[in-house]
Amino acid sequence: MSTTFIATLVVKPGMEERFEKLQAELSGLTHAREPGTLVYDVIKHRTEPRTYVVYARFKDEAAFQLHQTTPFHERLVPPIVECLAKDFAIAFYDWKS
């Protein structure tokens, strides 16, 4: 059964460019180096310019755990978190179709 998460992140004013650059690198590396990651997308809210959503779907729980422990994840996530105005909200789902 695949593991999916949706995270909502609100970025500090003036940190959008840095956040987007870090997320683009994380997304690119995830797609290139994690075959068990089926989707890793970062999207920006249309009317709330500092609000983003990360949608990720992994082949299984093992692929998600691998994602969490890659060296590039460990390098990029702390500066991403530093860009946030508040704790991010995350919810986990099971893929059904």
PDB file of C-alpha atoms in Angstrom:
ATOM      1  CA  MET A   1       0.000   0.000   0.000  1.00  0.00           C
ATOM      2  CA  SER A   2       1.436   3.358  -0.974  1.00  0.00           C
ATOM      3  CA  THR A   3       2.083   6.135   1.516  1.00  0.00           C
ATOM      4  CA  THR A   4       0.958   9.640   0.661  1.00  0.00           C
ATOM      5  CA  PHE A   5       1.301  12.906   2.513  1.00  0.00           C
ATOM      6  CA  ILE A   6       0.039  16.413   2.016  1.00  0.00           C
ATOM      7  CA  ALA A   7       1.850  19.157   3.898  1.00  0.00           C
ATOM      8  CA  THR A   8       0.786  22.786   4.057  1.00  0.00           C
ATOM      9  CA  LEU A   9       3.585  25.270   4.651  1.00  0.00           C
ATOM     10  CA  VAL A  10       3.393  29.019   5.264  1.00  0.00           C
ATOM     11  CA  VAL A  11       6.618  30.876   4.511  1.00  0.00           C
ATOM     12  CA  LYS A  12       7.954  33.948   6.302  1.00  0.00           C
ATOM     13  CA  PRO A  13       7.618  37.212   4.352  1.00  0.00           C
ATOM     14  CA  GLY A  14      10.619  37.696   2.098  1.00  0.00           C
ATOM     15  CA  MET A  15      11.675  34.028   2.271  1.00  0.00           C
ATOM     16  CA  GLU A  16       9.637  32.804  -0.709  1.00  0.00           C
ATOM     17  CA  GLU A  17      12.514  32.763  -3.197  1.00  0.00           C
ATOM     18  CA  ARG A  18      14.845  30.852  -0.868  1.00  0.00           C
ATOM     19  CA  PHE A  19      12.075  28.410   0.051  1.00  0.00           C
ATOM     20  CA  GLU A  20      11.209  27.773  -3.603  1.00  0.00           C
ATOM     21  CA  LYS A  21      14.860  27.227  -4.523  1.00  0.00           C
ATOM     22  CA  LEU A  22      15.374  24.729  -1.693  1.00  0.00           C
ATOM     23  CA  GLN A  23      12.148  22.914  -2.479  1.00  0.00           C
ATOM     24  CA  ALA A  24      13.003  22.758  -6.181  1.00  0.00           C
ATOM     25  CA  GLU A  25      16.328  21.128  -5.319  1.00  0.00           C
ATOM     26  CA  LEU A  26      14.664  18.674  -2.934  1.00  0.00           C
ATOM     27  CA  SER A  27      11.989  17.796  -5.470  1.00  0.00           C
ATOM     28  CA  GLY A  28      14.513  17.345  -8.274  1.00  0.00           C
ATOM     29  CA  LEU A  29      16.790  15.117  -6.224  1.00  0.00           C
ATOM     30  CA  THR A  30      13.839  13.121  -4.928  1.00  0.00           C
ATOM     31  CA  HIS A  31      12.584  12.435  -8.453  1.00  0.00           C
ATOM     32  CA  ALA A  32      16.083  11.618  -9.731  1.00  0.00           C
ATOM     33  CA  ARG A  33      17.317   9.390  -6.926  1.00  0.00           C
ATOM     34  CA  GLU A  34      14.299   7.767  -5.318  1.00  0.00           C
ATOM     35  CA  PRO A  35      12.584   5.325  -7.676  1.00  0.00           C
ATOM     36  CA  GLY A  36      10.069   4.488  -4.932  1.00  0.00           C
ATOM     37  CA  THR A  37       8.839   8.074  -4.907  1.00  0.00           C
ATOM     38  CA  LEU A  38       5.977   8.251  -7.356  1.00  0.00           C
ATOM     39  CA  VAL A  39       5.121  11.945  -6.903  1.00  0.00           C
ATOM     40  CA  TYR A  40       6.832  14.799  -5.097  1.00  0.00           C
ATOM     41  CA  ASP A  41       5.252  18.102  -6.069  1.00  0.00           C
ATOM     42  CA  VAL A  42       5.399  21.547  -4.511  1.00  0.00           C
ATOM     43  CA  ILE A  43       2.546  23.870  -5.397  1.00  0.00           C
ATOM     44  CA  LYS A  44       1.847  27.489  -4.472  1.00  0.00           C
ATOM     45  CA  HIS A  45      -1.540  28.787  -3.395  1.00  0.00           C
ATOM     46  CA  ARG A  46      -3.091  31.138  -5.950  1.00  0.00           C
ATOM     47  CA  THR A  47      -4.409  33.774  -3.544  1.00  0.00           C
ATOM     48  CA  GLU A  48      -2.241  33.256  -0.457  1.00  0.00           C
ATOM     49  CA  PRO A  49       1.225  33.984  -1.862  1.00  0.00           C
ATOM     50  CA  ARG A  50       3.215  32.597   1.076  1.00  0.00           C
ATOM     51  CA  THR A  51       1.276  29.324   1.324  1.00  0.00           C
ATOM     52  CA  TYR A  52       2.533  26.158  -0.339  1.00  0.00           C
ATOM     53  CA  VAL A  53       1.497  22.530  -0.420  1.00  0.00           C
ATOM     54  CA  VAL A  54       3.801  19.563  -0.803  1.00  0.00           C
ATOM     55  CA  TYR A  55       2.086  16.477  -2.200  1.00  0.00           C
ATOM     56  CA  ALA A  56       4.133  13.290  -2.106  1.00  0.00           C
ATOM     57  CA  ARG A  57       3.262   9.704  -2.879  1.00  0.00           C
ATOM     58  CA  PHE A  58       5.587   6.784  -2.248  1.00  0.00           C
ATOM     59  CA  LYS A  59       5.381   3.202  -3.513  1.00  0.00           C
ATOM     60  CA  ASP A  60       5.256   1.954   0.081  1.00  0.00           C
ATOM     61  CA  GLU A  61       6.246   2.844   3.632  1.00  0.00           C
ATOM     62  CA  ALA A  62       9.834   1.710   2.997  1.00  0.00           C
ATOM     63  CA  ALA A  63      10.164   4.222   0.139  1.00  0.00           C
ATOM     64  CA  PHE A  64       8.845   6.966   2.424  1.00  0.00           C
ATOM     65  CA  GLN A  65      11.334   6.017   5.151  1.00  0.00           C
ATOM     66  CA  LEU A  66      14.155   6.048   2.595  1.00  0.00           C
ATOM     67  CA  HIS A  67      13.077   9.544   1.520  1.00  0.00           C
ATOM     68  CA  GLN A  68      13.207  10.731   5.129  1.00  0.00           C
ATOM     69  CA  THR A  69      16.786   9.539   5.584  1.00  0.00           C
ATOM     70  CA  THR A  70      18.543  10.489   2.351  1.00  0.00           C
ATOM     71  CA  PRO A  71      21.561  12.758   2.814  1.00  0.00           C
ATOM     72  CA  PHE A  72      20.030  15.457   0.604  1.00  0.00           C
ATOM     73  CA  HIS A  73      16.779  15.375   2.619  1.00  0.00           C
ATOM     74  CA  GLU A  74      18.742  15.789   5.833  1.00  0.00           C
ATOM     75  CA  ARG A  75      20.717  18.666   4.272  1.00  0.00           C
ATOM     76  CA  LEU A  76      17.773  20.535   2.713  1.00  0.00           C
ATOM     77  CA  VAL A  77      14.935  20.163   5.204  1.00  0.00           C
ATOM     78  CA  PRO A  78      16.446  22.194   8.077  1.00  0.00           C
ATOM     79  CA  PRO A  79      16.887  25.344   5.919  1.00  0.00           C
ATOM     80  CA  ILE A  80      13.407  24.778   4.462  1.00  0.00           C
ATOM     81  CA  VAL A  81      11.967  24.689   7.984  1.00  0.00           C
ATOM     82  CA  GLU A  82      13.867  27.900   8.817  1.00  0.00           C
ATOM     83  CA  CYS A  83      11.889  29.615   6.037  1.00  0.00           C
ATOM     84  CA  LEU A  84       8.548  28.792   7.662  1.00  0.00           C
ATOM     85  CA  ALA A  85       6.414  31.303   9.536  1.00  0.00           C
ATOM     86  CA  LYS A  86       4.834  28.539  11.643  1.00  0.00           C
ATOM     87  CA  ASP A  87       4.863  24.783  12.059  1.00  0.00           C
ATOM     88  CA  PHE A  88       3.694  23.020   8.941  1.00  0.00           C
ATOM     89  CA  ALA A  89       0.556  20.914   8.896  1.00  0.00           C
ATOM     90  CA  ILE A  90       0.963  17.394   7.541  1.00  0.00           C
ATOM     91  CA  ALA A  91      -1.551  14.622   6.975  1.00  0.00           C
ATOM     92  CA  PHE A  92      -0.958  11.064   5.771  1.00  0.00           C
ATOM     93  CA  TYR A  93      -3.180   9.130   3.375  1.00  0.00           C
ATOM     94  CA  ASP A  94      -3.378   5.722   1.735  1.00  0.00           C
ATOM     95  CA  TRP A  95      -3.640   5.736  -2.077  1.00  0.00           C
ATOM     96  CA  LYS A  96      -6.836   4.045  -3.293  1.00  0.00           C
ATOM     97  CA  SER A  97      -6.930   4.293  -7.078  1.00  0.00           C
TER      98      SER A  97
END
